[in-house]
PDB file of C-alpha atoms in Angstrom:
ATOM      1  CA  MET A   1     -67.775 -30.726 -19.435  1.00 46.00           C
ATOM      2  CA  LEU A   2     -70.320 -27.915 -19.098  1.00 47.00           C
ATOM      3  CA  GLY A   3     -69.600 -24.579 -17.451  1.00 53.00           C
ATOM      4  CA  ASP A   4     -70.765 -25.180 -13.901  1.00 78.00           C
ATOM      5  CA  ASP A   5     -69.217 -28.658 -13.831  1.00 86.00           C
ATOM      6  CA  ALA A   6     -65.864 -27.259 -14.952  1.00 91.00           C
ATOM      7  CA  GLU A   7     -66.088 -24.484 -12.355  1.00 93.00           C
ATOM      8  CA  LEU A   8     -66.879 -26.924  -9.563  1.00 93.00           C
ATOM      9  CA  THR A   9     -64.114 -29.317 -10.612  1.00 94.00           C
ATOM     10  CA  ALA A  10     -61.630 -26.438 -10.530  1.00 95.00           C
ATOM     11  CA  ALA A  11     -62.955 -25.253  -7.159  1.00 95.00           C
ATOM     12  CA  VAL A  12     -62.572 -28.714  -5.620  1.00 96.00           C
ATOM     13  CA  LEU A  13     -58.978 -28.906  -6.838  1.00 95.00           C
ATOM     14  CA  ALA A  14     -58.186 -25.440  -5.490  1.00 96.00           C
ATOM     15  CA  ALA A  15     -59.836 -26.279  -2.163  1.00 96.00           C
ATOM     16  CA  GLN A  16     -57.634 -29.362  -1.893  1.00 95.00           C
ATOM     17  CA  ASN A  17     -54.684 -27.001  -2.193  1.00 94.00           C
ATOM     18  CA  GLY A  18     -55.911 -24.937   0.756  1.00 93.00           C
ATOM     19  CA  ASP A  19     -57.942 -22.214  -0.979  1.00 95.00           C
ATOM     20  CA  GLU A  20     -60.742 -21.355   1.482  1.00 93.00           C
ATOM     21  CA  ASP A  21     -62.591 -19.188  -1.052  1.00 95.00           C
ATOM     22  CA  ALA A  22     -62.680 -22.197  -3.365  1.00 95.00           C
ATOM     23  CA  PHE A  23     -64.145 -24.321  -0.594  1.00 95.00           C
ATOM     24  CA  ARG A  24     -66.883 -21.748  -0.103  1.00 94.00           C
ATOM     25  CA  THR A  25     -67.634 -22.047  -3.820  1.00 94.00           C
ATOM     26  CA  VAL A  26     -67.867 -25.819  -3.438  1.00 95.00           C
ATOM     27  CA  TYR A  27     -70.149 -25.434  -0.442  1.00 94.00           C
ATOM     28  CA  ARG A  28     -72.492 -22.978  -2.155  1.00 93.00           C
ATOM     29  CA  SER A  29     -72.762 -25.241  -5.196  1.00 92.00           C
ATOM     30  CA  VAL A  30     -73.362 -28.540  -3.413  1.00 93.00           C
ATOM     31  CA  HIS A  31     -74.974 -27.715  -0.079  1.00 92.00           C
ATOM     32  CA  PRO A  32     -78.568 -26.841  -1.112  1.00 88.00           C
ATOM     33  CA  ARG A  33     -79.082 -30.147  -2.935  1.00 88.00           C
ATOM     34  CA  LEU A  34     -77.225 -32.144  -0.299  1.00 91.00           C
ATOM     35  CA  LEU A  35     -79.458 -30.587   2.339  1.00 89.00           C
ATOM     36  CA  GLY A  36     -82.521 -31.797   0.434  1.00 87.00           C
ATOM     37  CA  TYR A  37     -81.137 -35.331   0.401  1.00 90.00           C
ATOM     38  CA  ILE A  38     -80.343 -35.310   4.119  1.00 91.00           C
ATOM     39  CA  ARG A  39     -83.845 -34.028   4.867  1.00 87.00           C
ATOM     40  CA  THR A  40     -85.226 -37.044   3.001  1.00 86.00           C
ATOM     41  CA  LEU A  41     -83.352 -39.324   5.403  1.00 88.00           C
ATOM     42  CA  VAL A  42     -83.726 -37.649   8.802  1.00 88.00           C
ATOM     43  CA  GLY A  43     -86.537 -35.107   8.483  1.00 84.00           C
ATOM     44  CA  ASP A  44     -86.559 -31.400   9.292  1.00 83.00           C
ATOM     45  CA  THR A  45     -85.624 -31.601  12.977  1.00 85.00           C
ATOM     46  CA  ASP A  46     -82.145 -33.084  12.559  1.00 88.00           C
ATOM     47  CA  VAL A  47     -81.240 -31.968   9.046  1.00 90.00           C
ATOM     48  CA  GLU A  48     -78.925 -29.099  10.064  1.00 92.00           C
ATOM     49  CA  ASP A  49     -77.022 -31.220  12.593  1.00 92.00           C
ATOM     50  CA  VAL A  50     -76.403 -33.972  10.064  1.00 94.00           C
ATOM     51  CA  ALA A  51     -75.450 -31.471   7.377  1.00 94.00           C
ATOM     52  CA  SER A  52     -72.859 -29.912   9.693  1.00 95.00           C
ATOM     53  CA  GLU A  53     -71.416 -33.335  10.529  1.00 95.00           C
ATOM     54  CA  SER A  54     -71.281 -34.169   6.830  1.00 96.00           C
ATOM     55  CA  TRP A  55     -69.449 -30.995   5.851  1.00 96.00           C
ATOM     56  CA  LEU A  56     -66.964 -31.403   8.670  1.00 95.00           C
ATOM     57  CA  GLN A  57     -66.088 -34.834   7.298  1.00 95.00           C
ATOM     58  CA  ILE A  58     -66.001 -33.548   3.715  1.00 96.00           C
ATOM     59  CA  ALA A  59     -63.546 -30.848   4.776  1.00 95.00           C
ATOM     60  CA  ARG A  60     -61.467 -33.293   6.812  1.00 95.00           C
ATOM     61  CA  ASP A  61     -61.270 -35.983   4.114  1.00 96.00           C
ATOM     62  CA  LEU A  62     -61.062 -33.778   1.032  1.00 96.00           C
ATOM     63  CA  ASP A  63     -57.408 -34.639   0.435  1.00 94.00           C
ATOM     64  CA  ARG A  64     -58.457 -38.246  -0.161  1.00 94.00           C
ATOM     65  CA  PHE A  65     -60.903 -37.354  -2.916  1.00 95.00           C
ATOM     66  CA  SER A  66     -59.960 -37.713  -6.559  1.00 93.00           C
ATOM     67  CA  GLY A  67     -62.201 -36.945  -9.496  1.00 91.00           C
ATOM     68  CA  ASP A  68     -64.341 -34.376 -11.251  1.00 91.00           C
ATOM     69  CA  ALA A  69     -67.528 -32.531 -10.288  1.00 92.00           C
ATOM     70  CA  ASP A  70     -69.804 -35.523 -10.844  1.00 89.00           C
ATOM     71  CA  ARG A  71     -67.676 -37.777  -8.696  1.00 92.00           C
ATOM     72  CA  PHE A  72     -67.486 -35.144  -5.976  1.00 95.00           C
ATOM     73  CA  ARG A  73     -71.266 -34.863  -5.742  1.00 94.00           C
ATOM     74  CA  GLY A  74     -71.532 -38.633  -5.380  1.00 94.00           C
ATOM     75  CA  TRP A  75     -68.752 -38.731  -2.804  1.00 95.00           C
ATOM     76  CA  ALA A  76     -70.406 -35.977  -0.762  1.00 96.00           C
ATOM     77  CA  ALA A  77     -73.774 -37.761  -0.965  1.00 94.00           C
ATOM     78  CA  ARG A  78     -72.251 -40.993   0.360  1.00 95.00           C
ATOM     79  CA  ILE A  79     -70.731 -39.129   3.297  1.00 96.00           C
ATOM     80  CA  ALA A  80     -74.066 -37.433   4.019  1.00 95.00           C
ATOM     81  CA  ARG A  81     -75.922 -40.740   3.854  1.00 93.00           C
ATOM     82  CA  ASN A  82     -73.505 -42.424   6.246  1.00 93.00           C
ATOM     83  CA  ARG A  83     -73.730 -39.538   8.709  1.00 94.00           C
ATOM     84  CA  ALA A  84     -77.532 -39.556   8.474  1.00 92.00           C
ATOM     85  CA  LEU A  85     -77.759 -43.302   9.130  1.00 91.00           C
ATOM     86  CA  ASP A  86     -75.330 -42.977  12.064  1.00 91.00           C
ATOM     87  CA  HIS A  87     -77.508 -40.176  13.426  1.00 91.00           C
ATOM     88  CA  LEU A  88     -80.642 -42.313  13.162  1.00 88.00           C
ATOM     89  CA  ARG A  89     -78.945 -45.285  14.847  1.00 88.00           C
ATOM     90  CA  MET A  90     -77.832 -43.125  17.768  1.00 84.00           C
ATOM     91  CA  ARG A  91     -81.432 -42.079  18.321  1.00 78.00           C
ATOM     92  CA  GLY A  92     -82.852 -45.542  17.862  1.00 74.00           C
ATOM     93  CA  ARG A  93     -84.682 -44.541  14.710  1.00 62.00           C
ATOM     94  CA  ARG A  94     -84.717 -46.047  11.255  1.00 53.00           C
ATOM     95  CA  PRO A  95     -85.617 -44.577   7.903  1.00 51.00           C
ATOM     96  CA  ALA A  96     -88.673 -46.182   6.358  1.00 37.00           C
ATOM     97  CA  VAL A  97     -87.274 -48.551   3.766  1.00 38.00           C
ATOM     98  CA  GLY A  98     -89.411 -49.849   0.919  1.00 35.00           C
ATOM     99  CA  GLY A  99     -89.299 -53.337  -0.528  1.00 33.00           C
ATOM    100  CA  ASP A 100     -86.682 -54.612  -2.954  1.00 33.00           C
ATOM    101  CA  GLU A 101     -86.896 -53.132  -6.410  1.00 31.00           C
ATOM    102  CA  THR A 102     -86.731 -55.270  -9.538  1.00 31.00           C
ATOM    103  CA  GLU A 103     -84.977 -53.939 -12.600  1.00 29.00           C
ATOM    104  CA  LEU A 104     -86.976 -52.651 -15.534  1.00 28.00           C
ATOM    105  CA  THR A 105     -85.679 -53.641 -18.941  1.00 29.00           C
ATOM    106  CA  ASP A 106     -86.610 -51.452 -21.883  1.00 32.00           C
ATOM    107  CA  LYS A 107     -88.347 -49.121 -19.442  1.00 33.00           C
ATOM    108  CA  PRO A 108     -90.828 -46.815 -21.180  1.00 35.00           C
ATOM    109  CA  ALA A 109     -90.274 -43.075 -21.056  1.00 37.00           C
ATOM    110  CA  LEU A 110     -91.699 -41.212 -18.096  1.00 38.00           C
ATOM    111  CA  SER A 111     -95.136 -39.783 -18.646  1.00 39.00           C
ATOM    112  CA  ASP A 112     -95.651 -36.082 -19.261  1.00 44.00           C
ATOM    113  CA  THR A 113     -97.155 -35.827 -15.784  1.00 42.00           C
ATOM    114  CA  ALA A 114     -94.008 -37.269 -14.210  1.00 45.00           C
ATOM    115  CA  ASP A 115     -91.924 -34.823 -16.231  1.00 48.00           C
ATOM    116  CA  GLU A 116     -94.013 -32.010 -14.803  1.00 49.00           C
ATOM    117  CA  ALA A 117     -93.489 -33.416 -11.319  1.00 49.00           C
ATOM    118  CA  MET A 118     -89.749 -33.443 -11.907  1.00 47.00           C
ATOM    119  CA  GLU A 119     -89.857 -29.799 -12.984  1.00 50.00           C
ATOM    120  CA  ALA A 120     -91.549 -28.845  -9.709  1.00 51.00           C
ATOM    121  CA  LEU A 121     -88.977 -30.467  -7.440  1.00 51.00           C
ATOM    122  CA  ALA A 122     -87.327 -27.198  -6.467  1.00 46.00           C
ATOM    123  CA  THR A 123     -90.315 -26.077  -4.429  1.00 50.00           C
ATOM    124  CA  GLY A 124     -90.382 -26.771  -0.712  1.00 58.00           C
ATOM    125  CA  HIS A 125     -93.951 -27.964  -1.153  1.00 66.00           C
ATOM    126  CA  THR A 126     -92.862 -30.709  -3.530  1.00 70.00           C
ATOM    127  CA  MET A 127     -90.017 -31.730  -1.234  1.00 73.00           C
ATOM    128  CA  ASN A 128     -92.656 -32.283   1.441  1.00 76.00           C
ATOM    129  CA  LEU A 129     -94.512 -34.554  -0.972  1.00 80.00           C
ATOM    130  CA  ILE A 130     -91.326 -36.534  -1.605  1.00 83.00           C
ATOM    131  CA  ALA A 131     -91.292 -37.339   2.115  1.00 79.00           C
ATOM    132  CA  GLN A 132     -94.522 -39.294   1.529  1.00 84.00           C
ATOM    133  CA  LEU A 133     -92.808 -41.699  -0.880  1.00 88.00           C
ATOM    134  CA  PRO A 134     -91.335 -45.033   0.249  1.00 90.00           C
ATOM    135  CA  GLN A 135     -87.782 -44.376   1.462  1.00 88.00           C
ATOM    136  CA  ASP A 136     -86.049 -46.135  -1.455  1.00 90.00           C
ATOM    137  CA  GLN A 137     -88.084 -44.146  -3.973  1.00 90.00           C
ATOM    138  CA  ALA A 138     -87.567 -40.868  -2.120  1.00 89.00           C
ATOM    139  CA  GLU A 139     -83.795 -41.354  -2.000  1.00 90.00           C
ATOM    140  CA  ALA A 140     -83.624 -42.331  -5.668  1.00 91.00           C
ATOM    141  CA  VAL A 141     -85.670 -39.322  -6.779  1.00 89.00           C
ATOM    142  CA  VAL A 142     -83.663 -36.860  -4.692  1.00 88.00           C
ATOM    143  CA  LEU A 143     -80.284 -38.293  -5.697  1.00 89.00           C
ATOM    144  CA  ARG A 144     -81.161 -38.417  -9.406  1.00 87.00           C
ATOM    145  CA  VAL A 145     -83.147 -35.201  -9.786  1.00 84.00           C
ATOM    146  CA  VAL A 146     -82.156 -32.871  -6.954  1.00 81.00           C
ATOM    147  CA  VAL A 147     -78.534 -33.843  -6.248  1.00 85.00           C
ATOM    148  CA  GLY A 148     -78.074 -34.587  -9.952  1.00 84.00           C
ATOM    149  CA  LEU A 149     -76.309 -37.956  -9.822  1.00 89.00           C
ATOM    150  CA  ASP A 150     -76.387 -40.380 -12.730  1.00 89.00           C
ATOM    151  CA  ALA A 151     -77.816 -43.863 -12.113  1.00 89.00           C
ATOM    152  CA  LYS A 152     -74.426 -45.494 -11.538  1.00 91.00           C
ATOM    153  CA  THR A 153     -73.234 -42.909  -9.015  1.00 90.00           C
ATOM    154  CA  ALA A 154     -76.582 -42.939  -7.221  1.00 91.00           C
ATOM    155  CA  ALA A 155     -76.413 -46.748  -7.111  1.00 91.00           C
ATOM    156  CA  ASP A 156     -72.913 -46.605  -5.618  1.00 91.00           C
ATOM    157  CA  THR A 157     -74.203 -44.198  -2.973  1.00 90.00           C
ATOM    158  CA  LEU A 158     -77.103 -46.480  -2.053  1.00 90.00           C
ATOM    159  CA  GLY A 159     -75.284 -49.802  -2.444  1.00 90.00           C
ATOM    160  CA  LYS A 160     -77.714 -50.955  -5.144  1.00 90.00           C
ATOM    161  CA  ARG A 161     -77.668 -51.808  -8.830  1.00 92.00           C
ATOM    162  CA  PRO A 162     -78.158 -48.940 -11.307  1.00 91.00           C
ATOM    163  CA  GLY A 163     -81.244 -50.665 -12.689  1.00 92.00           C
ATOM    164  CA  ALA A 164     -82.808 -50.824  -9.238  1.00 93.00           C
ATOM    165  CA  VAL A 165     -82.173 -47.111  -8.738  1.00 91.00           C
ATOM    166  CA  ARG A 166     -83.702 -46.299 -12.130  1.00 91.00           C
ATOM    167  CA  THR A 167     -86.746 -48.351 -11.202  1.00 92.00           C
ATOM    168  CA  ALA A 168     -87.122 -46.692  -7.814  1.00 91.00           C
ATOM    169  CA  ALA A 169     -86.737 -43.220  -9.357  1.00 90.00           C
ATOM    170  CA  HIS A 170     -89.238 -44.076 -12.100  1.00 91.00           C
ATOM    171  CA  ARG A 171     -91.817 -45.348  -9.627  1.00 92.00           C
ATOM    172  CA  GLY A 172     -91.175 -42.469  -7.256  1.00 90.00           C
ATOM    173  CA  LEU A 173     -91.683 -39.881  -9.993  1.00 89.00           C
ATOM    174  CA  LYS A 174     -94.903 -41.545 -11.100  1.00 90.00           C
ATOM    175  CA  ARG A 175     -96.198 -41.527  -7.535  1.00 88.00           C
ATOM    176  CA  LEU A 176     -95.012 -37.950  -7.055  1.00 85.00           C
ATOM    177  CA  ALA A 177     -96.917 -36.955 -10.191  1.00 84.00           C
ATOM    178  CA  GLU A 178    -100.043 -38.515  -8.711  1.00 85.00           C
ATOM    179  CA  LEU A 179     -99.549 -36.628  -5.449  1.00 82.00           C
ATOM    180  CA  LEU A 180     -98.966 -33.387  -7.313  1.00 76.00           C
ATOM    181  CA  GLY A 181    -102.057 -33.928  -9.424  1.00 75.00           C
ATOM    182  CA  ALA A 182    -104.213 -34.660  -6.404  1.00 65.00           C
ATOM    183  CA  ASP A 183    -102.833 -31.724  -4.459  1.00 56.00           C
ATOM    184  CA  ASP A 184    -102.853 -29.247  -7.357  1.00 49.00           C
ATOM    185  CA  PRO A 185    -105.550 -30.293  -9.822  1.00 44.00           C
ATOM    186  CA  ALA A 186    -105.374 -26.972 -11.630  1.00 43.00           C
ATOM    187  CA  GLY A 187    -101.671 -27.459 -12.299  1.00 43.00           C
ATOM    188  CA  GLN A 188    -100.646 -24.230 -10.620  1.00 37.00           C
ATOM    189  CA  LEU A 189     -97.569 -25.467  -8.766  1.00 37.00           C
ATOM    190  CA  GLY A 190     -94.603 -23.422  -9.829  1.00 36.00           C
ATOM    191  CA  GLY A 191     -90.876 -23.737  -9.564  1.00 34.00           C
ATOM    192  CA  VAL A 192     -88.172 -25.085 -11.812  1.00 32.00           C
ATOM    193  CA  PRO A 193     -85.342 -27.202 -10.380  1.00 37.00           C
ATOM    194  CA  PRO A 194     -81.766 -26.002 -10.644  1.00 38.00           C
ATOM    195  CA  GLN A 195     -80.435 -26.960 -14.071  1.00 36.00           C
ATOM    196  CA  ARG A 196     -76.966 -27.019 -15.511  1.00 39.00           C
ATOM    197  CA  GLY A 197     -75.829 -23.532 -16.236  1.00 39.00           C
ATOM    198  CA  ARG A 198     -77.992 -22.076 -13.447  1.00 39.00           C
ATOM    199  CA  ARG A 199     -76.644 -21.841  -9.944  1.00 41.00           C
ATOM    200  CA  PRO A 200     -79.001 -22.440  -7.017  1.00 41.00           C
ATOM    201  CA  GLU A 201     -79.175 -19.709  -4.399  1.00 42.00           C
ATOM    202  CA  ALA A 202     -77.484 -20.652  -1.154  1.00 41.00           C
ATOM    203  CA  GLN A 203     -76.478 -19.086   2.093  1.00 41.00           C
ATOM    204  CA  ALA A 204     -72.895 -18.745   3.206  1.00 38.00           C
ATOM    205  CA  PRO A 205     -71.623 -21.708   5.193  1.00 40.00           C
ATOM    206  CA  GLY A 206     -72.743 -20.923   8.703  1.00 40.00           C
ATOM    207  CA  GLY A 207     -71.558 -23.481  11.201  1.00 40.00           C
ATOM    208  CA  VAL A 208     -68.756 -24.768   8.981  1.00 38.00           C
ATOM    209  CA  THR A 209     -65.604 -23.291  10.417  1.00 36.00           C
ATOM    210  CA  GLN A 210     -62.190 -23.643   8.963  1.00 36.00           C
ATOM    211  CA  SER A 211     -62.950 -25.681   5.901  1.00 37.00           C
ATOM    212  CA  ARG A 212     -61.045 -26.687   2.861  1.00 37.00           C
ATOM    213  CA  ALA A 213     -62.254 -28.257   1.047  1.00 36.00           C
ATOM    214  CA  ARG A 214     -70.287 -30.276  -8.297  1.00 35.00           C
ATOM    215  CA  THR A 215     -73.891 -29.912 -10.743  1.00 36.00           C
ATOM    216  CA  GLN A 216     -76.634 -31.919 -12.320  1.00 34.00           C
ATOM    217  CA  LYS A 217     -77.198 -34.748 -14.782  1.00 39.00           C
ATOM    218  CA  ASP A 218     -80.367 -35.437 -16.632  1.00 39.00           C
ATOM    219  CA  MET A 219     -82.506 -38.423 -15.770  1.00 42.00           C
TER     220      MET A 219
END
């Protein structure tokens, strides 16, 4: 287990034992990426409301969680997804859902252009481009690359097969690379996504009151 994963696993355990400082550590580690995922589902207008609802449930149900940093990120993503879908139903809205994905066997490696697209995902500009993808592709890309879930955990979050999530992420990254190329033909987009061993910057948990209470896998 790498450094940040071990730190987050320890923080989750301490938060379950009532350590509020540990919960703040959990929040700072997970919130920025979770916020990006929620934005993919509900857009900018409602993202903060859904994030607050999600963290309230995470704090309330933390005693029921069992597992390490990777499992915690997946568990938090499932809670956020459920709260986002509830939010959309209450407002009579639906996320745009793409067609069914078929599994790719012996899938070829992503192109260099898609790799470059993946490296630019930290920028707000690129997150706006992700919003142009079909919903299934957008969710798969954000869960795999931004939240940092492996294919199995992302599939559990979405209620799909791991192969379908890999396919959606692969297609989404290819399309994202095309959008990046069209929007930035000179290749001047900057930004490197948070990687293991590097903590993303985050604000203190405003709006999350008494709370008790993970980092990134490669594609």
